[in-house]
Short mmCIF file of C-alpha atoms and ligand atoms in Angstrom, two decimals:
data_model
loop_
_atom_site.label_atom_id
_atom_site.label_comp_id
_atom_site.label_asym_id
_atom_site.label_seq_id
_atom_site.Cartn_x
_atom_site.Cartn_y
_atom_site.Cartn_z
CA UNK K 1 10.03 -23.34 22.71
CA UNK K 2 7.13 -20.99 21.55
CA UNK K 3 6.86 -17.55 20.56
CA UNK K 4 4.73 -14.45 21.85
CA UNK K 5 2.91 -11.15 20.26
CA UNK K 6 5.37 -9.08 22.05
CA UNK K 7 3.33 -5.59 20.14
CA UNK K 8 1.04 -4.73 17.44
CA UNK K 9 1.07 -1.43 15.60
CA UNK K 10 -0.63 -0.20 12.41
CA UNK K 11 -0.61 3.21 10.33
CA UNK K 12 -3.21 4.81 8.39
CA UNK K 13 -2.53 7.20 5.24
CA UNK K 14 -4.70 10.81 5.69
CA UNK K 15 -6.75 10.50 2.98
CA UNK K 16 -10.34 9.11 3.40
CA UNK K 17 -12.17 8.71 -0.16
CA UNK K 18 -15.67 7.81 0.24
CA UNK K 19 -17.71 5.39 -1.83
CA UNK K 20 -19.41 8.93 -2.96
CA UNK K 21 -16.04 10.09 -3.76
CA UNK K 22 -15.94 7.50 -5.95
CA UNK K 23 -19.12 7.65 -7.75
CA UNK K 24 -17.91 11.60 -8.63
CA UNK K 25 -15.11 9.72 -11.08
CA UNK K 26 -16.58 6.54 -11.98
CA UNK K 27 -20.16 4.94 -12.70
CA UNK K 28 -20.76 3.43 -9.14
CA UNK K 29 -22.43 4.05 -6.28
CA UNK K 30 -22.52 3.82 -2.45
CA UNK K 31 -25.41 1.56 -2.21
CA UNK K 32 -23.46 -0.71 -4.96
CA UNK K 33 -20.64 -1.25 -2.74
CA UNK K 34 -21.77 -1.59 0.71
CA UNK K 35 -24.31 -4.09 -0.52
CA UNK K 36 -21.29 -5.87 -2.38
CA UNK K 37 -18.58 -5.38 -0.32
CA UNK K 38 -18.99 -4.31 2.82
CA UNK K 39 -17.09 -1.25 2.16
CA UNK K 40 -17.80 2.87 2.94
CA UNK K 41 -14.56 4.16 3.03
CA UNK K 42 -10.63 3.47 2.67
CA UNK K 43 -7.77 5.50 3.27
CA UNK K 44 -4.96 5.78 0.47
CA UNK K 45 -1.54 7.06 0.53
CA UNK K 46 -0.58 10.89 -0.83
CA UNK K 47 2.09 11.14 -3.61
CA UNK K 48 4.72 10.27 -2.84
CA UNK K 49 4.34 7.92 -0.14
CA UNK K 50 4.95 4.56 -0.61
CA UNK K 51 4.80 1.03 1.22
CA UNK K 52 7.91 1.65 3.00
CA UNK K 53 6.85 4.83 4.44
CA UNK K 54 3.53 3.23 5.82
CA UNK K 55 5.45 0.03 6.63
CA UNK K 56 8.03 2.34 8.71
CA UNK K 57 5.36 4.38 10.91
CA UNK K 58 3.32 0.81 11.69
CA UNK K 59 6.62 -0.80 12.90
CA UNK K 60 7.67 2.04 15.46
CA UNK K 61 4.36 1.78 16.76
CA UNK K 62 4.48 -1.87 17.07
CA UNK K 63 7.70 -1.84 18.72
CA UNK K 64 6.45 0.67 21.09
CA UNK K 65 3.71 -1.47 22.35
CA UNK K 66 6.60 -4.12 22.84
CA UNK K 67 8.71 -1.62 24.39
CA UNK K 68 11.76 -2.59 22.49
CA UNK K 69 14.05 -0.79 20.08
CA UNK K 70 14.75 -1.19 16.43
CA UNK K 71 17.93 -3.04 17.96
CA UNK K 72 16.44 -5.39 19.81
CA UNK K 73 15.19 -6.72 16.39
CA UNK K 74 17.34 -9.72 14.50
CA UNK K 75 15.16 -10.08 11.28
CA UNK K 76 12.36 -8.23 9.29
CA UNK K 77 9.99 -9.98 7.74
CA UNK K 78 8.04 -7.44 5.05
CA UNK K 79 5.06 -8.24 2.78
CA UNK K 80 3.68 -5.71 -0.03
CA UNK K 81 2.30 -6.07 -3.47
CA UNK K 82 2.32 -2.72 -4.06
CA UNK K 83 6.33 -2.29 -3.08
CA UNK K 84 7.98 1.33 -3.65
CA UNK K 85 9.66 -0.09 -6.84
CA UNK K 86 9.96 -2.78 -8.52
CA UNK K 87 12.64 -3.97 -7.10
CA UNK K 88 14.65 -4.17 -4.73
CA UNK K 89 12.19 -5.20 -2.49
CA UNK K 90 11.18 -2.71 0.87
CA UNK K 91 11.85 -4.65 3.55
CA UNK K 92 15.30 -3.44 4.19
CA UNK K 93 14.24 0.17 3.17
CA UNK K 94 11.71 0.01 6.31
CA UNK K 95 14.74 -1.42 8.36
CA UNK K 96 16.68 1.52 7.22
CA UNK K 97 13.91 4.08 7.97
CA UNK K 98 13.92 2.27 12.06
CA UNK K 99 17.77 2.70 11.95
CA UNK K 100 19.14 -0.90 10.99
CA UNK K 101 21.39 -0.97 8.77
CA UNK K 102 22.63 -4.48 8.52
CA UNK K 103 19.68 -6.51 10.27
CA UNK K 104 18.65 -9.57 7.95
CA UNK K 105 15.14 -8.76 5.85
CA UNK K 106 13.04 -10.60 3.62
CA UNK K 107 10.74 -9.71 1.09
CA UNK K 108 7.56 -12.15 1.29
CA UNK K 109 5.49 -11.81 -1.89
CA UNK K 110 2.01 -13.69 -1.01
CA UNK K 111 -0.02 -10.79 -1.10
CA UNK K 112 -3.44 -10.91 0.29
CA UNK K 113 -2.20 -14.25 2.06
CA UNK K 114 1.61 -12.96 3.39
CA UNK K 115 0.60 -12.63 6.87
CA UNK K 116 -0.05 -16.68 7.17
CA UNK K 117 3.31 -17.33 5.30
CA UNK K 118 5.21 -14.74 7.35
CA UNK K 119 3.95 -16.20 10.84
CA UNK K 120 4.91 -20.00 8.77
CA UNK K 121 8.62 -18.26 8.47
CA UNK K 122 9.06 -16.49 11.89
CA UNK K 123 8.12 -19.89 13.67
CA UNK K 124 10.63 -21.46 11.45
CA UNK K 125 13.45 -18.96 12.18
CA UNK K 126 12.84 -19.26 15.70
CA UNK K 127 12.26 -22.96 16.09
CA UNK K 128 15.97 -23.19 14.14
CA UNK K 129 17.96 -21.05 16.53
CA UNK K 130 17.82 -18.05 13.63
CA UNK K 131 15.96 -15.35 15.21
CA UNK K 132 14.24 -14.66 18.65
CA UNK K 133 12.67 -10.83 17.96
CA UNK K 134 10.99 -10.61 14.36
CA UNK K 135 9.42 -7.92 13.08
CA UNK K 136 6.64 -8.72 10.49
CA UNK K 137 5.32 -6.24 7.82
CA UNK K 138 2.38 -5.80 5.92
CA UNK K 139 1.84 -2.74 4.21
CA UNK K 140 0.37 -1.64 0.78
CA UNK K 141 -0.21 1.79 -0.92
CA UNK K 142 -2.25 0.67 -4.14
CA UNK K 143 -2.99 4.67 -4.57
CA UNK K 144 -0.73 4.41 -7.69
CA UNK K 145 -2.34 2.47 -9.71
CA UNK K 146 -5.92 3.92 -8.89
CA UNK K 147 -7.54 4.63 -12.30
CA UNK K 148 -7.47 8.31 -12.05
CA UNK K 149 -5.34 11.73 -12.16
CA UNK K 150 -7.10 14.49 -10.45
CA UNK K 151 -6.78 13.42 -6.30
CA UNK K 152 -8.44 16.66 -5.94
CA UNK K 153 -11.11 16.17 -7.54
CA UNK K 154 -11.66 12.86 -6.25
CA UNK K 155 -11.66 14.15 -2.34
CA UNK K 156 -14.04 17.20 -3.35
CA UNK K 157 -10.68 19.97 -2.83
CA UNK K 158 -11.39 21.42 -6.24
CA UNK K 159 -10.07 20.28 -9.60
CA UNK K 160 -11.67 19.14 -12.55
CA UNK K 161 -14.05 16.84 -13.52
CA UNK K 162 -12.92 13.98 -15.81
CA UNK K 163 -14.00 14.05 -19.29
CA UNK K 164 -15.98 10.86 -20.73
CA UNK K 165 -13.10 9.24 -21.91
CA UNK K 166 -11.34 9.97 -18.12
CA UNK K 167 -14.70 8.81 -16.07
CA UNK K 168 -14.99 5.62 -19.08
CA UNK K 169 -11.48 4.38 -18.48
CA UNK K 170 -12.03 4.67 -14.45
CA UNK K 171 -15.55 2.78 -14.85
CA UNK K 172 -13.51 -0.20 -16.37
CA UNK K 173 -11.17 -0.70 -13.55
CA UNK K 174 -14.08 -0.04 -10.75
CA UNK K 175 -13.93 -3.44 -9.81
CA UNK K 176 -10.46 -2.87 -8.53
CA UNK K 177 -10.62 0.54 -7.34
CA UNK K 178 -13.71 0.12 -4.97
CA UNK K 179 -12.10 -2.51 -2.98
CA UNK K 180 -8.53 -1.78 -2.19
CA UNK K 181 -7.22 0.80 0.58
CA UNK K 182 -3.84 1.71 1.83
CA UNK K 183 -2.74 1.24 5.09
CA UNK K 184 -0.21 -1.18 7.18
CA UNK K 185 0.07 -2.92 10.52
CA UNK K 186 2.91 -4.52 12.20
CA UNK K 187 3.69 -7.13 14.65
CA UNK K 188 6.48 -8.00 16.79
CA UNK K 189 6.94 -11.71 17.54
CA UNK K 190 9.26 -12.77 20.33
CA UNK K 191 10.59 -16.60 21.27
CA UNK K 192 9.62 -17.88 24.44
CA UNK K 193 10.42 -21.06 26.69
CA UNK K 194 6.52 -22.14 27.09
CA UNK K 195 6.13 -24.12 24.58
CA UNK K 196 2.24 -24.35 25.01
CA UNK K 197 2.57 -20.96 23.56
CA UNK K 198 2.89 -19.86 19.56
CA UNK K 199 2.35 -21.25 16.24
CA UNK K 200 0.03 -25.06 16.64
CA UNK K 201 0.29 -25.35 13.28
CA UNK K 202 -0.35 -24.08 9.67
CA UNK K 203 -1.91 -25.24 6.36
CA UNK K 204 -0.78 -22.77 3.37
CA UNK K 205 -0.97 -23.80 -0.26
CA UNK K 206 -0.36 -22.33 -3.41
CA UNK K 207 -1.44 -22.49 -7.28
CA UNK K 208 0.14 -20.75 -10.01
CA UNK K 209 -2.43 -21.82 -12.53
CA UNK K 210 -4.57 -19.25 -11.47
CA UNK K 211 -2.31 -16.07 -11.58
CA UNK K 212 -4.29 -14.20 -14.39
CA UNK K 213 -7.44 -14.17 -11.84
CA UNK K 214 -5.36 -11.01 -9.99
CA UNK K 215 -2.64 -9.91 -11.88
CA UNK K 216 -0.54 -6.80 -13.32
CA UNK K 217 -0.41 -7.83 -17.21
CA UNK K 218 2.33 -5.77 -18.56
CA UNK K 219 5.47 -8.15 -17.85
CA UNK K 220 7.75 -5.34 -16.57
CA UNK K 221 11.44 -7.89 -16.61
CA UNK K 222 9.49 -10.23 -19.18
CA UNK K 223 10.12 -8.90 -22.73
CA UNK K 224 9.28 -5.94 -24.51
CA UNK K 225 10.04 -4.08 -21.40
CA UNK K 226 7.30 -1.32 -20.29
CA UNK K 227 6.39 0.22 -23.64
CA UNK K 228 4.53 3.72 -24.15
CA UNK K 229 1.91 1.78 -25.42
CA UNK K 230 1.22 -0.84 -22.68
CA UNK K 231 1.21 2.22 -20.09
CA UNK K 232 -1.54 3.78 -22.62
CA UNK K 233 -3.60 0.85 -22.26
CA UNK K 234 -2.93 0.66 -18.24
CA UNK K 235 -1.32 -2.58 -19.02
CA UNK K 236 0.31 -1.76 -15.42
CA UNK K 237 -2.98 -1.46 -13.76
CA UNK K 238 -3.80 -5.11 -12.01
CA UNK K 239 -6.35 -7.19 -13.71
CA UNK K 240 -9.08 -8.67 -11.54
CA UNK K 241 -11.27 -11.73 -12.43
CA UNK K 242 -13.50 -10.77 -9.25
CA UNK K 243 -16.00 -13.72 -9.63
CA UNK K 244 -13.64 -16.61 -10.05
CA UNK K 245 -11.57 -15.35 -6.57
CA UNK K 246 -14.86 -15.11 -4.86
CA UNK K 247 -15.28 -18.61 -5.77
CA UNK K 248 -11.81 -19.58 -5.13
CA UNK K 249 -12.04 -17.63 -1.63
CA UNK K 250 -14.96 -18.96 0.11
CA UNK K 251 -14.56 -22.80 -1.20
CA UNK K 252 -10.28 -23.10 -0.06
CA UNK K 253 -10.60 -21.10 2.93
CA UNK K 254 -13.07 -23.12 4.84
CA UNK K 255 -11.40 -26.14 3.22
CA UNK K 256 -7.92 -25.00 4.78
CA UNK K 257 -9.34 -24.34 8.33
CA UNK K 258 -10.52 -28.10 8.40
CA UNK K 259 -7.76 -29.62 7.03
CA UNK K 260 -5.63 -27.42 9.63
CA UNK K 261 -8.16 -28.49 12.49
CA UNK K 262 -7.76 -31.96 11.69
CA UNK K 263 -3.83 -31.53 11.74
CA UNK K 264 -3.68 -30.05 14.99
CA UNK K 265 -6.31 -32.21 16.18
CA UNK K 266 -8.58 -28.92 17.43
CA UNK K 267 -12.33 -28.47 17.22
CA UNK K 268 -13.36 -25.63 15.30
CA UNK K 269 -15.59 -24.34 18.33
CA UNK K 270 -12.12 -23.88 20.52
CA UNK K 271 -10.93 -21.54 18.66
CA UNK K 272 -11.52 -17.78 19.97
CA UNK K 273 -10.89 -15.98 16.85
CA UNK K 274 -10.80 -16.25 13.59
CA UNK K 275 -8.44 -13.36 12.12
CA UNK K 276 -9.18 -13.14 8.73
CA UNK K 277 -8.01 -11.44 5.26
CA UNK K 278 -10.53 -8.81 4.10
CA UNK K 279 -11.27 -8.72 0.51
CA UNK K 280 -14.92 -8.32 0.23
CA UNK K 281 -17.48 -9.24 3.73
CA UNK K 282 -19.67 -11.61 1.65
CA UNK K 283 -16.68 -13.91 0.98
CA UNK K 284 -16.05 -13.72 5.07
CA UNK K 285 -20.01 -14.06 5.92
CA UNK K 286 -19.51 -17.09 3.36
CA UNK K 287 -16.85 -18.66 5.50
CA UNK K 288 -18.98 -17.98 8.66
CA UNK K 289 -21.67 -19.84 7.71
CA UNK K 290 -19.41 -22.72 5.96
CA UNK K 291 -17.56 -23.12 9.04
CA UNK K 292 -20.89 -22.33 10.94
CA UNK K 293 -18.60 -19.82 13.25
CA UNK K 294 -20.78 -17.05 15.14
CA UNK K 295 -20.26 -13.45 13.88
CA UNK K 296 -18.10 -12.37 16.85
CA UNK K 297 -15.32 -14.85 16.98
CA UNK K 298 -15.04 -12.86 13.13
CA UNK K 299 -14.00 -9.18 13.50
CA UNK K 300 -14.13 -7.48 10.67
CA UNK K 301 -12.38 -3.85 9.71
CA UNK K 302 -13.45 -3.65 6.02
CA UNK K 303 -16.26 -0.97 6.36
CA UNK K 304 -13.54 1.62 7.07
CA UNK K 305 -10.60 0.34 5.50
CA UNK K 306 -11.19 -1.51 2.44
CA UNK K 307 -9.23 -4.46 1.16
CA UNK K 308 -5.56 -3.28 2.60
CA UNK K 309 -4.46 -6.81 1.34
CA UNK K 310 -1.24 -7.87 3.36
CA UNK K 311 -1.81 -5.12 5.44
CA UNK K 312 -5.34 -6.10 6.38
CA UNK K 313 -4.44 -9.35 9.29
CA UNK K 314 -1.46 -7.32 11.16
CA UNK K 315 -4.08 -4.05 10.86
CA UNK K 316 -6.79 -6.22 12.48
CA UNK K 317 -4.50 -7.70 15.29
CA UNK K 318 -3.85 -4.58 16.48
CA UNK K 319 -6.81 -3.02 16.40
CA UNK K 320 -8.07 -6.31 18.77
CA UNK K 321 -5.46 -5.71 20.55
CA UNK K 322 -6.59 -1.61 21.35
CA UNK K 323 -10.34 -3.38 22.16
CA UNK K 324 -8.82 -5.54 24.47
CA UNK K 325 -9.49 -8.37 22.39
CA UNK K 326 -6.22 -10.07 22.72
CA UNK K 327 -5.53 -11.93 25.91
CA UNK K 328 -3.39 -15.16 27.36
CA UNK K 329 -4.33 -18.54 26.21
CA UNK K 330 -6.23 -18.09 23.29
CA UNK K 331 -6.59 -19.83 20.24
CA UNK K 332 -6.47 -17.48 17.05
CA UNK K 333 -7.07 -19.01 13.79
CA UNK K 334 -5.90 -16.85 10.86
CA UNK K 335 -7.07 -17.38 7.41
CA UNK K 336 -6.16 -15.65 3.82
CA UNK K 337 -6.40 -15.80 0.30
CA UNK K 338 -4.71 -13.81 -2.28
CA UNK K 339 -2.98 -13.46 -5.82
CA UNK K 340 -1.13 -15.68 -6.87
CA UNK K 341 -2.69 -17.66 -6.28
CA UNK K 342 -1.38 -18.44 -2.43
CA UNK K 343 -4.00 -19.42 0.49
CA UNK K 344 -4.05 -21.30 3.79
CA UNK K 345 -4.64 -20.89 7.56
CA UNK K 346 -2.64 -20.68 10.45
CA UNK K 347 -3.07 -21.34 14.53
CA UNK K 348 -1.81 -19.87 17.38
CA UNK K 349 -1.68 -19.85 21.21
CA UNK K 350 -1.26 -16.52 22.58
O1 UT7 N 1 -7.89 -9.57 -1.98
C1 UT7 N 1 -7.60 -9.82 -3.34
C2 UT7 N 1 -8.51 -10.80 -3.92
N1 UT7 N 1 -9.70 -10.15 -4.44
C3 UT7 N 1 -10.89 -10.66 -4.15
O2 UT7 N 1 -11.01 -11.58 -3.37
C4 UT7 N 1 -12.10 -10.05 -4.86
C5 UT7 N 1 -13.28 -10.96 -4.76
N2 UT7 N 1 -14.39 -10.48 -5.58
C6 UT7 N 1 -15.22 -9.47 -5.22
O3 UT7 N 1 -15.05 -8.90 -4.16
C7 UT7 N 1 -16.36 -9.14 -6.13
O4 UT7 N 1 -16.38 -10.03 -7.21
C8 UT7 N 1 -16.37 -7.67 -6.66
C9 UT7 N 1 -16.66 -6.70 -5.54
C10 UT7 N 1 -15.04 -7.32 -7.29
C11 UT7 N 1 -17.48 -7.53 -7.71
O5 UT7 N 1 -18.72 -7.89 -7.13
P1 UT7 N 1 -19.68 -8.93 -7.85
O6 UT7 N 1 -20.81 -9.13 -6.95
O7 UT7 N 1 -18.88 -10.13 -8.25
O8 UT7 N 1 -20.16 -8.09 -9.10
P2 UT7 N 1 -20.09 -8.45 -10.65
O9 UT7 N 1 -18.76 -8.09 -11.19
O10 UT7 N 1 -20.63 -9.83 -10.86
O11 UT7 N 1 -21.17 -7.40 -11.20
C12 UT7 N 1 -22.57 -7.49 -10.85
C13 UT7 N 1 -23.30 -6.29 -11.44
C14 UT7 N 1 -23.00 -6.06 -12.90
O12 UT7 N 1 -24.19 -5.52 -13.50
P3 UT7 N 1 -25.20 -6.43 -14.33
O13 UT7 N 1 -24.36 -7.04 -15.40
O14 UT7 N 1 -25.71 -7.43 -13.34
O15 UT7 N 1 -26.20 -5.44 -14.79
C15 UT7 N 1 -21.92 -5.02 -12.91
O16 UT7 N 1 -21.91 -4.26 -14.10
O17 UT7 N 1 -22.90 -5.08 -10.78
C16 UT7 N 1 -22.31 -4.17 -11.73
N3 UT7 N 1 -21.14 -3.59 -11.08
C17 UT7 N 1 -21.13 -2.41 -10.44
N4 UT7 N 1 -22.08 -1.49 -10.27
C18 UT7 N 1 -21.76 -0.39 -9.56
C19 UT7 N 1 -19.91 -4.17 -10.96
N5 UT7 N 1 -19.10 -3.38 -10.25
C20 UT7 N 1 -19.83 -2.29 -9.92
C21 UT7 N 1 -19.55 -1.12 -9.18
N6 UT7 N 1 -20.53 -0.20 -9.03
N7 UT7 N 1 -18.34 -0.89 -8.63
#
């Protein structure tokens, strides 16, 4: 027994800021981040529109490419870090927006790394008799915790500009606010009788040590509850050590892809393509050339989108899929690291 892609879908908020955008609210620049990132645009989400919403739209589309209804699913399998509140989790409010009402969800919180998790989970469901059609999720809106107030402003529609203080406090969080975008992508995953189809295997790990190297500081259940004052000092904007995740990303990552070669007995040159999270194109081109892998079995989608983090490897798939990319009999390796701190790999046979 294996499983299938049965569709891929993904959804894009209107809003494009540029890195030029940026540089009108914050001291950067556009040469700054392309050189550093890879990055000359992202989309983020409008007020008022959270993961769920994006989540939602990427899901119909998904199941459209499957041609199957919201019925035909028997479990949701939804990753954000940037959910609509703080809890209850969205996966059953993106159920509810497709019409299901009492279809089983789960919440997966491995951020930049849910994808390889949730593929871990819908193998497992399936393999155990638990599911056969599983939708998985990923879908982030980080627009609310962006470091400024005036949208308008930002996406040249008027406004004002920010004072000192305004433009200071953005400057400090410009590590952060350069690199993420909103967006989401879906995928439906189906059981099949091949067996020489589906998930070969998977390597995932994870390290709680290192949670303070991407992190939101202000506790929100952990005592004193949100106070005035931790909201004045964006205590509930995430903290990013940016250096020490580079390092962390391109030393695990090619580490996990051998150790999951070696379990699955595979050479690194059969694989087709490596899927990979998005945070920042160095830290990919790093893993290229650790892994030795040519630039084209590595698509990347960063340029336009930014670091969508658990939306970024269902975004990709599809978009592969709309090139044509996607075929029978391949071998996809995908590959993630995010906070947490949670990483790994994960191989499949389409
Ligand atoms: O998916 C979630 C996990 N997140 C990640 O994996 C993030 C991984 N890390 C990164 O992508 C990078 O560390 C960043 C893009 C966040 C930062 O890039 P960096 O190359 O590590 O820059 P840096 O923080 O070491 O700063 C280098 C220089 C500094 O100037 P000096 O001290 O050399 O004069 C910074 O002040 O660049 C300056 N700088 C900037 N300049 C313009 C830092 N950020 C910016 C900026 N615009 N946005």
């Amino acid at each position: 027994m294996g499983l299938v892609i049965a569709g891929t879908g993904r959804h894009l908020p209107e809003t494009v800021v540029t890195n030029d955008d940026l540089g009108r609210v914050m001291d950067t620049n556009d040469e700054w981040i392309r050189q550093r990132t890879g990055i000359h645009e992202r989309h983020f989400a409008a007020d008022g529109e959270g993961a769920s919403d994006l989540g939602a739209a990427a899901a119909r589309r998904a199941l459209a490419s499957a041609r199957l209804a919201p019925e035909d699913l028997d479990y949701v399998i939804m990753a954000t870090m940037t959910p609509d509140h703080h809890f209850p989790g969205p996966a059953a409010m993106v159920a509810a927006k497709l019409g299901l009402h009492s279809t089983p969800c789960l919440d997966v919180r491995q951020q930049c790394a849910s994808f390889v998790y949730q593929l871990q989970l819908a193998h497992a469901l399936m393999m155990a008799g638990q599911a056969r059609t599983i939708l998985v999720v990923g879908a982030e809106a980080h627009a609310g915790f962006m470091p400024w107030n005036d949208w308008d402003y930002l996406t040249g529609k008027g406004g004002s500009a920010p004072d000192e203080a305004a433009f200071a406090r953005a400057t400090e969080h410009r590590g952060l606010a350069i690199l993420f975008g909103d967006g989401a992508g879906a995928v439906v995953l189906r059981r099949t009788d091949d067996d020489r189809r589906g998930v070969v295997g998977v390597d995932v790990h994870s390290d709680g040590r290192h949670f303070e190297e991407i992190h939101i500081p202000s506790g929100f259940t952990r005592r004193p509850y949100q106070t005035a004052e931790m909201v004045q000092n964006d205590l509930h904007i995430p903290r990013m050590k940016g250096r020490e995740l580079f390092k962390l990303a391109v030393t695990r990552l090619p580490a996990s892809v051998r150790a999951l070669c070696h379990k699955t007995q595979t050479r690194l040159e059969d694989i087709d393509l490596f899927v990979a999270h998005q945070a920042n194109d160095r830290i990919n081109g790093a893993v290229r050339n650790a892994l030795e892998l040519p630039a084209e079995k590595v698509p990347s989608n960063i340029a336009k989108l930014g670091n969508t983090s658990s939306a970024t490897i269902p975004i990709l798939l599809d978009e592969l899929a709309e090139q044509g990319r996607l075929g029978p009999d391949q071998l996809i390796c995908f590959l993630a690291l995010g906070a947490g701190l949670h990483w790994g790999s994960a191989l499949l046979r389409t």
